[in-house]
Every structure is written in structure tokens, then in C-alpha cells.
Coordinates of C-alpha atoms in Angstrom, one line a residue:
Chain A
M1 CA 81.7 90.1 115.6
A2 CA 82.1 92.2 118.7
L3 CA 85.4 93.7 120.0
T4 CA 86.4 93.2 123.6
F5 CA 88.4 95.9 125.2
I6 CA 92.0 94.5 126.2
K7 CA 94.0 97.3 127.1
S8 CA 94.7 101.1 126.5
A9 CA 98.5 102.4 126.5
T10 CA 99.0 106.4 126.6
A11 CA 102.2 107.8 125.2
A12 CA 102.7 109.5 128.7
G13 CA 106.2 110.8 129.0
S14 CA 106.9 110.6 125.3
P15 CA 108.5 106.9 125.1
A16 CA 110.5 105.4 122.2
T17 CA 108.2 102.4 121.9
I18 CA 104.7 101.4 123.2
S19 CA 104.4 97.3 123.3
F20 CA 101.4 95.0 124.0
V21 CA 103.2 91.5 125.5
D22 CA 101.0 88.5 126.2
G23 CA 100.7 87.7 129.7
S24 CA 101.0 90.4 132.0
S25 CA 99.0 93.6 133.2
D26 CA 95.8 91.8 132.0
V27 CA 97.2 91.8 128.1
V28 CA 96.1 88.8 126.2
F29 CA 97.7 88.3 122.8
D30 CA 97.3 84.5 122.1
N31 CA 94.2 82.2 121.1
T32 CA 91.7 83.7 123.1
Y33 CA 90.9 85.6 120.1
N34 CA 91.3 84.8 116.4
E35 CA 91.7 88.4 115.5
Y36 CA 93.0 91.5 117.4
Q37 CA 92.6 95.1 116.6
F38 CA 95.0 97.9 117.5
H39 CA 93.3 101.6 117.4
F40 CA 95.6 104.5 117.2
V41 CA 94.3 107.8 118.2
N42 CA 96.4 110.9 117.5
I43 CA 99.9 109.5 117.3
H44 CA 102.1 112.3 117.2
A45 CA 105.7 112.1 116.2
G46 CA 108.4 113.7 118.3
T47 CA 110.3 114.3 115.2
D48 CA 109.2 115.7 112.1
N49 CA 109.2 113.7 109.0
A50 CA 109.2 110.6 110.9
A51 CA 107.2 107.4 110.1
F52 CA 104.9 105.4 112.7
G53 CA 104.8 101.5 112.4
F54 CA 105.1 98.4 114.2
Q55 CA 107.3 95.1 114.6
V56 CA 106.8 91.6 116.5
N57 CA 108.2 88.8 118.5
S58 CA 107.2 85.3 118.2
T59 CA 107.2 82.6 120.8
N60 CA 110.3 81.3 119.3
D61 CA 112.1 84.8 120.3
P62 CA 110.2 86.1 123.6
G63 CA 111.6 89.4 124.8
G64 CA 113.5 89.4 121.8
G65 CA 114.8 92.5 119.6
Y66 CA 112.0 92.4 117.5
D67 CA 114.4 91.7 114.6
T68 CA 113.5 87.9 113.7
S69 CA 109.8 87.8 112.5
Q70 CA 110.0 88.7 108.8
I71 CA 107.4 90.6 107.0
S72 CA 106.4 91.1 103.4
S73 CA 104.0 93.8 102.7
T74 CA 102.4 96.4 100.5
F75 CA 101.8 100.2 101.0
F76 CA 99.1 102.3 99.0
K77 CA 98.3 105.8 99.7
A78 CA 95.5 108.5 98.6
E79 CA 96.7 112.0 98.9
H80 CA 95.3 115.4 99.0
S81 CA 96.7 118.8 100.1
E82 CA 95.1 121.4 102.2
G83 CA 95.4 123.7 99.6
G84 CA 93.4 121.7 97.4
S85 CA 96.1 120.4 94.7
G86 CA 98.0 117.0 94.4
G87 CA 94.8 114.7 94.5
S88 CA 96.4 111.2 93.6
S89 CA 97.0 107.8 94.5
G90 CA 99.7 105.5 94.6
Y91 CA 102.1 102.8 95.8
H92 CA 105.2 103.6 98.1
T93 CA 108.0 101.3 97.6
A94 CA 110.0 102.8 100.4
S95 CA 107.4 101.8 103.1
D96 CA 107.0 97.9 102.0
Q97 CA 109.2 95.0 102.9
G98 CA 109.9 91.8 101.7
N99 CA 110.9 89.4 104.3
G100 CA 112.2 92.2 106.1
V101 CA 112.5 93.0 110.1
A102 CA 112.4 96.8 109.9
L103 CA 109.8 98.7 111.4
Q104 CA 106.5 98.0 109.3
R105 CA 105.5 101.5 108.5
M106 CA 101.7 102.5 108.7
S107 CA 102.5 106.0 107.8
Y108 CA 105.5 108.0 106.5
S109 CA 107.1 111.5 106.6
Q110 CA 104.6 112.7 109.4
Q111 CA 104.2 116.3 109.7
M112 CA 104.8 117.1 113.9
D113 CA 102.9 120.6 114.3
D114 CA 100.9 120.7 117.4
D115 CA 97.7 120.0 115.6
E116 CA 98.9 117.0 113.4
A117 CA 99.0 113.2 114.0
F118 CA 98.3 109.8 112.8
S119 CA 95.0 107.9 113.6
G120 CA 93.9 104.3 112.3
V121 CA 93.6 100.7 113.0
L122 CA 95.5 97.7 112.5
T123 CA 94.2 94.2 112.4
I124 CA 96.1 91.0 112.9
Y125 CA 94.7 87.6 111.9
A126 CA 95.3 84.4 114.1
P127 CA 98.2 85.5 115.9
S128 CA 98.7 82.0 117.6
S129 CA 98.6 79.9 114.6
S130 CA 101.5 77.6 114.4
T131 CA 100.7 76.5 110.9
Y132 CA 99.9 79.9 109.1
V133 CA 101.9 83.1 108.5
K134 CA 100.0 86.0 110.2
H135 CA 98.2 88.2 108.0
F136 CA 97.4 91.7 108.9
V137 CA 95.7 95.0 107.5
A138 CA 96.3 98.5 108.5
K139 CA 94.5 101.6 107.2
G140 CA 95.2 105.3 108.5
N141 CA 95.3 108.8 108.0
Y142 CA 97.6 111.2 109.0
V143 CA 99.0 114.7 107.6
H144 CA 101.9 114.4 105.4
H145 CA 105.3 116.3 106.0
S146 CA 105.1 117.9 102.8
S147 CA 102.6 121.0 102.1
H148 CA 100.2 119.4 104.8
Y149 CA 98.8 116.7 102.8
S150 CA 96.0 114.4 104.1
Q151 CA 97.5 110.9 103.5
N152 CA 95.4 107.8 103.4
T153 CA 97.2 104.6 103.9
Y154 CA 96.5 101.1 103.2
V155 CA 99.0 98.8 104.3
A156 CA 98.8 95.0 104.2
G157 CA 100.9 91.9 104.4
Y158 CA 102.0 88.8 106.6
I159 CA 104.4 87.9 109.1
N160 CA 106.5 85.3 107.5
D161 CA 106.5 83.3 110.9
T162 CA 104.5 80.2 111.9
Y163 CA 105.6 80.5 115.5
P164 CA 102.7 82.0 117.4
I165 CA 103.1 85.9 117.6
D166 CA 102.7 87.4 121.2
E167 CA 104.5 90.5 121.2
I168 CA 104.0 93.6 119.4
R169 CA 105.8 97.1 119.5
F170 CA 104.7 100.2 117.9
A171 CA 107.2 103.1 117.5
M172 CA 108.4 105.9 115.1
D173 CA 111.4 105.2 112.9
S174 CA 113.3 108.2 114.2
G175 CA 112.5 110.0 117.3
N176 CA 109.7 109.6 120.2
I177 CA 106.1 108.9 120.1
D178 CA 105.1 112.6 121.6
S179 CA 101.8 111.5 122.5
G180 CA 98.8 109.7 121.5
T181 CA 96.9 106.2 122.5
I182 CA 96.7 102.8 121.4
H183 CA 93.5 100.7 122.2
M184 CA 94.0 96.9 122.0
Y185 CA 90.9 94.9 121.1
G186 CA 90.1 91.3 120.9
V187 CA 87.8 90.4 118.1
G188 CA 85.2 87.5 118.3
Chain B
M1 CA 126.1 116.2 105.2
A2 CA 126.2 114.7 108.3
T3 CA 127.9 111.2 109.2
L4 CA 126.2 108.6 110.9
A5 CA 128.5 109.1 113.9
Q6 CA 127.2 112.7 114.0
W7 CA 123.8 111.9 113.7
K8 CA 124.3 109.6 116.7
K9 CA 125.8 112.3 118.7
Q10 CA 123.5 114.7 117.9
I11 CA 120.3 112.3 118.6
K12 CA 122.1 111.3 121.8
A13 CA 122.5 114.9 123.1
S14 CA 118.9 115.6 122.4
H15 CA 117.4 112.3 124.2
P16 CA 120.3 111.8 126.7
S17 CA 117.6 108.9 128.0
L18 CA 114.8 107.2 126.5
T19 CA 111.5 105.3 127.9
K20 CA 109.4 102.7 126.6
N21 CA 105.8 101.9 127.6
V22 CA 105.0 97.9 127.8
N23 CA 101.3 97.0 128.6
G24 CA 100.9 100.6 130.0
V25 CA 103.6 100.4 132.4
S26 CA 106.3 103.0 131.4
S27 CA 110.3 102.3 132.3
T28 CA 113.7 103.5 131.3
L29 CA 115.3 101.7 128.1
S30 CA 118.4 99.6 129.3
D31 CA 121.9 100.5 127.9
A32 CA 121.5 97.9 125.1
E33 CA 118.1 99.1 124.2
Y34 CA 119.2 102.6 124.2
K35 CA 122.2 101.8 122.0
K36 CA 120.2 100.0 119.5
T37 CA 117.6 102.7 119.5
I38 CA 119.9 105.5 118.8
D39 CA 121.7 103.6 116.1
E40 CA 118.2 102.9 114.4
W41 CA 117.2 106.4 114.4
A42 CA 120.5 107.7 113.3
K43 CA 120.3 105.2 110.4
Y44 CA 116.4 106.3 109.3
R45 CA 117.6 110.3 109.6
S46 CA 120.7 109.5 107.5
I47 CA 118.7 107.7 104.9
K48 CA 115.9 110.4 104.8
R49 CA 118.3 113.0 104.3
L50 CA 120.0 111.1 101.5
Q51 CA 116.6 110.5 99.8
L52 CA 115.5 114.6 100.3
T53 CA 119.1 115.5 98.7
S54 CA 118.8 113.1 95.8
K55 CA 114.9 114.1 95.3
R56 CA 116.2 118.0 95.1
T57 CA 119.0 117.0 93.0
V58 CA 116.6 115.2 90.6
A59 CA 114.2 118.3 90.3
S60 CA 117.1 120.7 89.9
L61 CA 118.3 118.4 86.9
L62 CA 114.6 118.4 85.6
T63 CA 114.2 122.3 85.8
T64 CA 117.8 122.6 83.9
L65 CA 116.5 120.2 81.2
S66 CA 113.1 122.0 80.9
T67 CA 115.0 125.3 80.5
V68 CA 117.3 123.8 77.8
L69 CA 114.5 122.2 75.9
R70 CA 112.7 125.6 75.9
L71 CA 115.6 127.4 74.5
T72 CA 116.6 125.0 72.2
P73 CA 113.2 123.3 70.9
A74 CA 114.9 121.5 68.2
L75 CA 116.2 119.2 70.8
A76 CA 112.7 118.5 71.9
T77 CA 111.6 117.3 69.0
S78 CA 114.9 115.5 67.7

């Protein structure tokens, strides 16, 4: 399957959020594709110890506050420090959700040194389905706030909403997105 | 420890206005969006500070317990 480029958004001016909304500025987020990918390149936090994640709006809440489509998710991580210590893996309970509407983390406790950021990919399957909940899988890597750990994250779950999802918003849980780029692709 | 109101005040001082990027186009947050964002950021900072303090307290208690057990080995085996 091929990736079709849809849109890029750069965190110029350090925005609080970066969104992709179906229907304007050449953005399609509907049944044109059965799968969508968002590629994150060097998402740098404006505040130390912040987490990067996403929330969505469905067609039942157009232009809403990204607080009605519930998410159930899991969050696994593997980590190893620059100093060579701490090689381990585990589940991070503070970053999962059970029908929650908070920012779904793809990282947590990011370091904000000038050379440290988050990169990864989020895939959302069949967002326009009006039958099924919407599954997503994200994997990424970033520098953890504590002792410069390389932290590899595996996040998956579903948006527990049978209305089509056509708006997605990315943000840090606290503070601006200082810099970075998000590329949106359709798959198929 | 800072209260939620103190966190909000501090964040507002460092972020007197905020922008958003929608489909690559930048704009300033509305008053309602600004207030909601500041509220959320303050909440997360407050929770994280609490978690950090709890973690340090637990680490300190474990260190104390370890010292006590080292000094009184009979307790460790009883």
C-alpha cells in the first residue's frame, strides 16, 4: 500500500496545538482513505517534563472541545539510558485511558534540551466508519526527562465512538509545542 | 506546594497569549480556548508535581527502611 501525502504542519511560532480538520486547506480526513498516518519529526516540548499526545472530534461534535470522543488505550515502553544503565521494559499505567477524554499520550516526561525531541508515527484505521470504533497504533521514541533515557513507546487503543472521526489535535499536556513537524498521509 | 490557582497565575504570566495551528494555518486562541488550555496545563503540572513529591517520599522511606534493616538484621529475617 502506498502513502499519499496530504498535509504538513510545522510548529512555527510554538503553538499550543496542531490540528488537522477535514474539509479545508487541502486536508481530507474522511472515507477517501481507509487508513491515515501522522508522522512526527522532532516534536520539541516547550516545557520540561511534558507529554505529547492527541485527541479527536467526531462528526457528532464538529469544532468541539476534543472532549467527547472517549479513548481506551494501552501504553508500553522500553528504555535505556545514555549512561548505559536501566535497560528495561514495562507498562505505564499513568499514560493509558479507560474511556477517557484526556490527551492520549504517545510520550511522557519529555526532556526539553535543545537537541532532544519526540519522533514517531500514529496510524488510525477507518476513521470514517459509522459502524466500528476506531483503532489506532502509535510507536515513537524520545528522550525521557530523567537521566536522558532513550524511551521507545508503543501505544494502541480505540476511540470508542461510532460516529466518523474527522478532526484530530496534537498537543503537549502542559506547555507549547516548541518546534517540530507533523506530516499527514492517506494509506491505500 | 503551589496551588492550582498559583499554577494558573504562573502559566498565564509566561504565556499571555497562545496560538493554534489548524491545517497549517496559525491563529490566536479565543478567550474561552485560552482559559481552557491554561486550566488543563495547570492541572497537569499540579498532578506531576504531586507525583514527583510522592516518588521522592517513597524513595526516602525505602532508604530509611533499608538503613533500619541493615542496623537491625534480626528484623529482616523475622
